[in-house]
Backbone as CSV, one residue per row, in Angstrom:
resi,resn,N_x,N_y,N_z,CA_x,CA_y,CA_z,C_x,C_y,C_z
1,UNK,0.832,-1.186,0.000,0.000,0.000,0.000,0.874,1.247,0.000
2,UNK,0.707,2.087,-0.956,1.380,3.614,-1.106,0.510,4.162,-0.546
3,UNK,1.279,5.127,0.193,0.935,6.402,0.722,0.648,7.614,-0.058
4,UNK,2.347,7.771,-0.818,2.264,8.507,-1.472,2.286,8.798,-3.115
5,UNK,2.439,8.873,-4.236,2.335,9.150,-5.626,3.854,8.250,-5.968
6,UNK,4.334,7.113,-7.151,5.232,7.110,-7.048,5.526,7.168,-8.531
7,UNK,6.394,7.519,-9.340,6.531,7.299,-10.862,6.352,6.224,-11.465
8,UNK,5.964,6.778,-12.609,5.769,5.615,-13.830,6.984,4.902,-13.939
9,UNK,8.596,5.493,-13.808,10.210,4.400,-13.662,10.028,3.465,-12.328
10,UNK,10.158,4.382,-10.999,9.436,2.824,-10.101,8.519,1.812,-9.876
11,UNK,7.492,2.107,-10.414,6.588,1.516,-10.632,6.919,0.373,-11.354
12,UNK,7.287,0.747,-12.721,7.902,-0.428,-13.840,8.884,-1.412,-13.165
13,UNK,9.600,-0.460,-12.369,11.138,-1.550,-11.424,10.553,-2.416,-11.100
14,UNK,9.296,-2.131,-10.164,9.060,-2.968,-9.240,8.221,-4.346,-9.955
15,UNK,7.303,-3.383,-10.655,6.660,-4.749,-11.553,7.815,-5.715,-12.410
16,UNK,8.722,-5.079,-13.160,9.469,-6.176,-13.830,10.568,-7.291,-12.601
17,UNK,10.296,-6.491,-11.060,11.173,-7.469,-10.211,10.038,-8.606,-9.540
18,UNK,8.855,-8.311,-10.377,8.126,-9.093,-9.849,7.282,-9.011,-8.386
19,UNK,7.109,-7.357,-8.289,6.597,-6.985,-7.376,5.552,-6.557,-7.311
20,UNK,4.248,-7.292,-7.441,2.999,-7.041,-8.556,1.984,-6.497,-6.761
21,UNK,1.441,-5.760,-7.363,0.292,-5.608,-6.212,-1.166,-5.733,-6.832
22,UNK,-2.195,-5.741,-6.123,-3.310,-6.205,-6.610,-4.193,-4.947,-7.183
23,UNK,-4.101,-3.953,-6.997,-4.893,-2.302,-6.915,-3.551,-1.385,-7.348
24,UNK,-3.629,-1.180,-8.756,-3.124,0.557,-8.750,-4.079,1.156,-9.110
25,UNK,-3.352,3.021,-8.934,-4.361,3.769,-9.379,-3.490,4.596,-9.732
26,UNK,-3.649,5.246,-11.407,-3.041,6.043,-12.256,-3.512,7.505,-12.195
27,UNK,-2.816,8.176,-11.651,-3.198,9.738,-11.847,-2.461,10.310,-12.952
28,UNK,-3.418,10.998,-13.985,-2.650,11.803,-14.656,-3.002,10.716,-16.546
29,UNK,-2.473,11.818,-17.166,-3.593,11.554,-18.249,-2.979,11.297,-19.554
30,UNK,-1.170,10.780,-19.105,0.274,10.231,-20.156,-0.362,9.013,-20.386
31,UNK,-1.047,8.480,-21.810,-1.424,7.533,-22.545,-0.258,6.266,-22.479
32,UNK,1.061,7.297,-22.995,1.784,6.433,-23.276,2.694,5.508,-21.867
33,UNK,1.807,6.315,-20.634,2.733,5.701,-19.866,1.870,5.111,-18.858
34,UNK,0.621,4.892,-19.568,-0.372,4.125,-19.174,-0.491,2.791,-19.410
35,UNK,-0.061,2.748,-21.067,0.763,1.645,-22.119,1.937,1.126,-21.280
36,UNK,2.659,1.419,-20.859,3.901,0.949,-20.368,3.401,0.502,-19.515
37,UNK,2.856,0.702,-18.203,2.918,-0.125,-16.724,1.706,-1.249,-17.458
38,UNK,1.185,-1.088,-17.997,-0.132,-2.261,-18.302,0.525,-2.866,-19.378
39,UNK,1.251,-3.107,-20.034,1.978,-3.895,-20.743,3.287,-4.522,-20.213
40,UNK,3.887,-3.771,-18.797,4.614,-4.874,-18.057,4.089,-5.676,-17.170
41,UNK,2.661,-5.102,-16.713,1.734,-6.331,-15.716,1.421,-7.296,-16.326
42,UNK,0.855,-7.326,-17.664,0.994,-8.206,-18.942,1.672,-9.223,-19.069
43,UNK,2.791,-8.454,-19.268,4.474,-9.672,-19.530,4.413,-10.465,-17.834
44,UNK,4.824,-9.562,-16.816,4.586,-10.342,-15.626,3.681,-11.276,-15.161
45,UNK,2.675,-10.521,-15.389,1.319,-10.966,-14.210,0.976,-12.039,-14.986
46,UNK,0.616,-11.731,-16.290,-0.267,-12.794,-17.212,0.668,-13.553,-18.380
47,UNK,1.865,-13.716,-18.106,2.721,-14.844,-18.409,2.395,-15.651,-19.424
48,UNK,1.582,-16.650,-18.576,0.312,-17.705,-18.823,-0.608,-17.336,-19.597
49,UNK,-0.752,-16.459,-19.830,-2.108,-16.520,-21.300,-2.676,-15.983,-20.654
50,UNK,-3.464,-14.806,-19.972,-4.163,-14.557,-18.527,-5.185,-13.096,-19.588
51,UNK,-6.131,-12.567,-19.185,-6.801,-12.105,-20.010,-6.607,-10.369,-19.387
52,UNK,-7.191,-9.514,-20.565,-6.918,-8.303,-20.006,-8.821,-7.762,-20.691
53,UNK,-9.297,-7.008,-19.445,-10.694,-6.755,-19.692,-10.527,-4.588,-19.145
54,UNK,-10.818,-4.321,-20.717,-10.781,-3.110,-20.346,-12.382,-2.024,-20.422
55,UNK,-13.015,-1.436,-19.461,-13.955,-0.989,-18.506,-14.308,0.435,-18.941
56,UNK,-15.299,0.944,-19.517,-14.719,2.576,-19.458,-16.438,2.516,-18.393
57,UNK,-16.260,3.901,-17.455,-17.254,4.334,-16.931,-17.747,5.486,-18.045
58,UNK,-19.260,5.308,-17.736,-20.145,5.725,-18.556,-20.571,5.581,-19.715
59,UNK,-19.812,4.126,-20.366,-19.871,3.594,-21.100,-20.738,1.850,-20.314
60,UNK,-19.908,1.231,-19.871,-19.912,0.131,-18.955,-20.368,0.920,-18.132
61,UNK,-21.246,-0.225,-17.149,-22.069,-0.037,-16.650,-21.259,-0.746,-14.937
62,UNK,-21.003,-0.011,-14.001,-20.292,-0.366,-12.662,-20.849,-1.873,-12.165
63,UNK,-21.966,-2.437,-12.266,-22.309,-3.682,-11.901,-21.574,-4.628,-12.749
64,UNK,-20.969,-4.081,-13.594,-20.300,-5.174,-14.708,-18.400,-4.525,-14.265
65,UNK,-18.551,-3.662,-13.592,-17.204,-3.667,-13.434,-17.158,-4.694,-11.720
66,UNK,-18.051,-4.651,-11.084,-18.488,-5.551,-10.018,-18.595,-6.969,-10.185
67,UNK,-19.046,-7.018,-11.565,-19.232,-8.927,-11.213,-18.031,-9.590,-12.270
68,UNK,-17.248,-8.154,-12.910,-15.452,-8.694,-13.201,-14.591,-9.224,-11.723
69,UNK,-15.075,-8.374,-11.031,-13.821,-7.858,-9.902,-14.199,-9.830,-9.219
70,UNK,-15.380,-9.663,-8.367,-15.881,-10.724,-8.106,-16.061,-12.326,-8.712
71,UNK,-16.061,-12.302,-9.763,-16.217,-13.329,-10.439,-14.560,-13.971,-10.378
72,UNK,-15.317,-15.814,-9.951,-13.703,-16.308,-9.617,-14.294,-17.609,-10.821
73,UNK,-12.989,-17.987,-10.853,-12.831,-19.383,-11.740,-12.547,-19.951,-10.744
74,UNK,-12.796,-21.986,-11.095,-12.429,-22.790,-10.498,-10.642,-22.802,-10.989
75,UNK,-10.460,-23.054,-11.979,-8.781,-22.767,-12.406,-8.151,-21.306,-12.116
76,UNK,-8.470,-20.798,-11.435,-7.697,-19.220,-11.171,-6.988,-18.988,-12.125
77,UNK,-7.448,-18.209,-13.399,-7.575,-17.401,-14.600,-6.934,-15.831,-13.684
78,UNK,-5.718,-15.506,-14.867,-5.129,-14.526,-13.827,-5.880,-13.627,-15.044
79,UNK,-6.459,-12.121,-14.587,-6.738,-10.948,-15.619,-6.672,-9.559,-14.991
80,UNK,-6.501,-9.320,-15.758,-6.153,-7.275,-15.500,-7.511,-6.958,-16.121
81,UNK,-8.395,-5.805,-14.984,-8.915,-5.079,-15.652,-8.692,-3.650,-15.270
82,UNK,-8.754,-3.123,-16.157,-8.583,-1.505,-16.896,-10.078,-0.832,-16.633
83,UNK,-9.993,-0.291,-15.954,-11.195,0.867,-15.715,-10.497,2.207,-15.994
84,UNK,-11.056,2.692,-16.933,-10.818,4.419,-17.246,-12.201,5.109,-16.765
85,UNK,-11.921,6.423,-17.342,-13.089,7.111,-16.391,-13.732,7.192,-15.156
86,UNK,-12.742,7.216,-14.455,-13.455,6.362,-13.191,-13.826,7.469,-12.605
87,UNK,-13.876,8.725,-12.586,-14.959,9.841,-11.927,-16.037,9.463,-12.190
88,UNK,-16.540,9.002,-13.214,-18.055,9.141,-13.787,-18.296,7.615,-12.712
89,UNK,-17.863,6.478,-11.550,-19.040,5.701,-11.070,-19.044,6.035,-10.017
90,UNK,-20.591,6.136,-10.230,-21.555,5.746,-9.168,-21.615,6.047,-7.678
91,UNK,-21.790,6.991,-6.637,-21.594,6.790,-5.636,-21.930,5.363,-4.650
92,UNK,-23.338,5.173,-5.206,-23.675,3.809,-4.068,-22.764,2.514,-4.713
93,UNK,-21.813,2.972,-5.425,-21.217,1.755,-5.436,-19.370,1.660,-5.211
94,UNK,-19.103,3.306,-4.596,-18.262,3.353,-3.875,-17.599,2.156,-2.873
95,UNK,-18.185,2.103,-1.967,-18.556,1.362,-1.153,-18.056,-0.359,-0.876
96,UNK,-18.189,-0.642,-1.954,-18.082,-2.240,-2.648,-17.109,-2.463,-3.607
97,UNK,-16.215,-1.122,-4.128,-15.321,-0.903,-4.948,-13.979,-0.682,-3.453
98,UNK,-14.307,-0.361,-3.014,-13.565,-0.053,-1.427,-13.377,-1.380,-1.338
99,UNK,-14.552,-2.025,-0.728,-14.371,-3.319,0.491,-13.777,-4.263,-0.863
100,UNK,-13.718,-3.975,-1.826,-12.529,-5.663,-3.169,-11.264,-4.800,-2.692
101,UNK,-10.577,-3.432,-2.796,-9.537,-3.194,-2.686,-9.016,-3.878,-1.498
102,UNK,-9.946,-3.535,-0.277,-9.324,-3.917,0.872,-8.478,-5.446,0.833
103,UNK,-9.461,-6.238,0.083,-9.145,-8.037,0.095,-9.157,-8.101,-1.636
104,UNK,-8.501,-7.756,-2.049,-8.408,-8.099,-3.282,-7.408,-9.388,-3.856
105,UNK,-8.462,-10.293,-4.721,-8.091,-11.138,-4.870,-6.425,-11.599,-5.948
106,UNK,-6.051,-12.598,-5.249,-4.188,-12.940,-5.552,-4.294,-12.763,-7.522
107,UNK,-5.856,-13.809,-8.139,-5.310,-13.384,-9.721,-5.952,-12.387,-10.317
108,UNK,-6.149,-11.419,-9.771,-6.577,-10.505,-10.858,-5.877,-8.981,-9.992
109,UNK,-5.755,-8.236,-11.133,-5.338,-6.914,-10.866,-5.691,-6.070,-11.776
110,UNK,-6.437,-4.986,-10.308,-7.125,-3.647,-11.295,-6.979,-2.462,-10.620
111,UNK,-7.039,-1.604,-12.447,-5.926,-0.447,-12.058,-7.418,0.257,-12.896
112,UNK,-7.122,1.168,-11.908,-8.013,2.313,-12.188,-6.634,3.905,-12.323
113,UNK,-7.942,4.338,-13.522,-6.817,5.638,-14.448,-7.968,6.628,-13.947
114,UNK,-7.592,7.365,-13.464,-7.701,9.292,-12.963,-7.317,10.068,-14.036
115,UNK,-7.898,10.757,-15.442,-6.955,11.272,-16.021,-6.829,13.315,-15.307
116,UNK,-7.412,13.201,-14.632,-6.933,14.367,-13.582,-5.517,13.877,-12.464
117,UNK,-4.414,14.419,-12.590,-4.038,14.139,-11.285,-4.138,14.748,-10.411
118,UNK,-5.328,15.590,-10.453,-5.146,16.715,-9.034,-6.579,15.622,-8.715
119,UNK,-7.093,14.932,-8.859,-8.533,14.644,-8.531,-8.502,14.417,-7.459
120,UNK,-9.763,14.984,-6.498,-9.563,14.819,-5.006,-10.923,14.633,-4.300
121,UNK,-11.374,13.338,-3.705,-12.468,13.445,-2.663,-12.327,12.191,-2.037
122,UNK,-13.395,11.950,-0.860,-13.171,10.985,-0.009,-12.968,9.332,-0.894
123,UNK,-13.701,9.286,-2.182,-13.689,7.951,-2.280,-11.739,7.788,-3.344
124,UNK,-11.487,8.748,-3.950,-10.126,8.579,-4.928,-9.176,8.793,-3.719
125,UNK,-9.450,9.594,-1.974,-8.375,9.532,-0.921,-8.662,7.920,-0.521
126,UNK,-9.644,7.554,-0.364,-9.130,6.090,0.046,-8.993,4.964,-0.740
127,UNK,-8.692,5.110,-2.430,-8.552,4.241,-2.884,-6.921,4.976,-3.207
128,UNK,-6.302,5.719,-2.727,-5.215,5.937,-2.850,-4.097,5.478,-2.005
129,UNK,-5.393,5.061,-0.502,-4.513,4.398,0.931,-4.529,3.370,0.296
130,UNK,-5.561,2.421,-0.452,-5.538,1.231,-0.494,-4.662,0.754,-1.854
131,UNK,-3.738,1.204,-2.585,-3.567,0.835,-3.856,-2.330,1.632,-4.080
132,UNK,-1.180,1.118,-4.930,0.043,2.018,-5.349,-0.516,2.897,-6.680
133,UNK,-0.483,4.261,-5.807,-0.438,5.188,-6.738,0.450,5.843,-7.120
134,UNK,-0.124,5.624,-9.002,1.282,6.264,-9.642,0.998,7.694,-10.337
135,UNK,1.903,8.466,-10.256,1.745,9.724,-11.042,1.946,9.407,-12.653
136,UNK,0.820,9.863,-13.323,0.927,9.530,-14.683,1.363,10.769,-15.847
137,UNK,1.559,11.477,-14.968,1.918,12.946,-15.939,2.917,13.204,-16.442
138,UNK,3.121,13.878,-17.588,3.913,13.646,-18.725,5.277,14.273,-17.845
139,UNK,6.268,13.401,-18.350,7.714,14.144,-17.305,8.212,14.955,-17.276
140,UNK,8.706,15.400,-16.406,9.778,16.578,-16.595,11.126,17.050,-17.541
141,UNK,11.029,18.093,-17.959,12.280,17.463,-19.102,13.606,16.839,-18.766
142,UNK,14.034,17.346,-17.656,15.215,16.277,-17.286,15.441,14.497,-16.884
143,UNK,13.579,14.175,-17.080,13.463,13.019,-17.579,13.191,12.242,-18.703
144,UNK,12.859,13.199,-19.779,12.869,12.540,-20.817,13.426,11.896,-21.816
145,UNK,14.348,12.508,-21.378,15.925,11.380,-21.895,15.841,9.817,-21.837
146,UNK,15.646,9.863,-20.093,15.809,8.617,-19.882,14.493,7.819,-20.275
147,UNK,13.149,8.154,-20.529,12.098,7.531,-21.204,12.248,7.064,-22.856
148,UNK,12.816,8.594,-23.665,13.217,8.108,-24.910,14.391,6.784,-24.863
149,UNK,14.657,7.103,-24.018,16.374,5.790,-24.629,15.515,4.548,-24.087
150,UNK,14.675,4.281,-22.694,13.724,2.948,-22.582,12.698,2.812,-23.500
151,UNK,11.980,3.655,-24.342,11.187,3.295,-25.747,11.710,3.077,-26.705
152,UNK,12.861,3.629,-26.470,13.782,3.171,-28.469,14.358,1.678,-27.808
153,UNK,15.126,1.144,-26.751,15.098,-0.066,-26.245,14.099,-1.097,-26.194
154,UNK,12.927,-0.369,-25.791,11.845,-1.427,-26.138,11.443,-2.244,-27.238
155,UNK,11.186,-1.213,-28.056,10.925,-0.992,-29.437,12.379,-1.612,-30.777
156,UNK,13.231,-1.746,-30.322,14.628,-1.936,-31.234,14.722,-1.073,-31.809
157,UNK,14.544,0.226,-31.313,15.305,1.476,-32.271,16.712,1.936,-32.083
């Protein structure tokens, strides 16, 4: 559990050392570096063939982002789901989006994207105690160096 905001470079460390947690939450509204941490949970998490289910609010409907979260297999099927928009759900279902973070289950991991990073109220402060939050905003220039030279690496440029 983060306390506080940590970058899109630690974040990646930790996932490629195999340090997967069950709840992030993405502040900030860098596409491309939204792509990156969900394409190393990918390589990590879902190894195995493991599925990726992506959610938009106000599109999807929160009872269906509820009976993703909930829904178990007898073979524990590992999957990522992707909820964007997540201002737009629901208050009465705050609540029940809380109590999965608290006990969230070992195969699945879901990351909810803020594309505000200033976004602020009681339910995004406690899904921020409960979940590593990462700052998603585009970097500073004395980091972009080091992002271009890890995308042209990625990529074989």
């Amino acid at each position: 559990m983060a306390k506080g905001l940590i970058t899109p470079g630690q974040a990646l460390r930790r996932i490629m050392s195999r340090e997967v947690a069950n709840v992030y939450t993405f502040f900030g509204d860098d596409i491309f570096f939204h792509d990156v941490i969900i394409d190393g949970l990918q390589k990590v998490f879902n190894a195995q063939g493991g599925e990726k289910n992506n959610l938009i609010m106000g599109v999807d409907s929160e009872s269906n982002l509820l009976d993703q979260l909930n829904m178990n297999s007898l073979f524990s099927e590992k999957s990522i789901i992707v909820v964007r928009n997540c201002k737009k759900i629901n208050r009465k279902y705050h609540s029940d989006i809380l109590d999965y973070c608290k006990s969230a289950y070992d195969d699945k991991i879901l990351v909810l994207i803020y594309d505000d990073p200033y976004a602020k109220n009681k339910f995004i402060d406690n899904i921020r105690q409960l979940s590593t939050a990462i700052d998603m905003r585009t970097p500073f220039p004395n980091k972009m160096k080091e992002w271009v030279i890890y995308y042209a690496k990625k990529n074989n440029i």
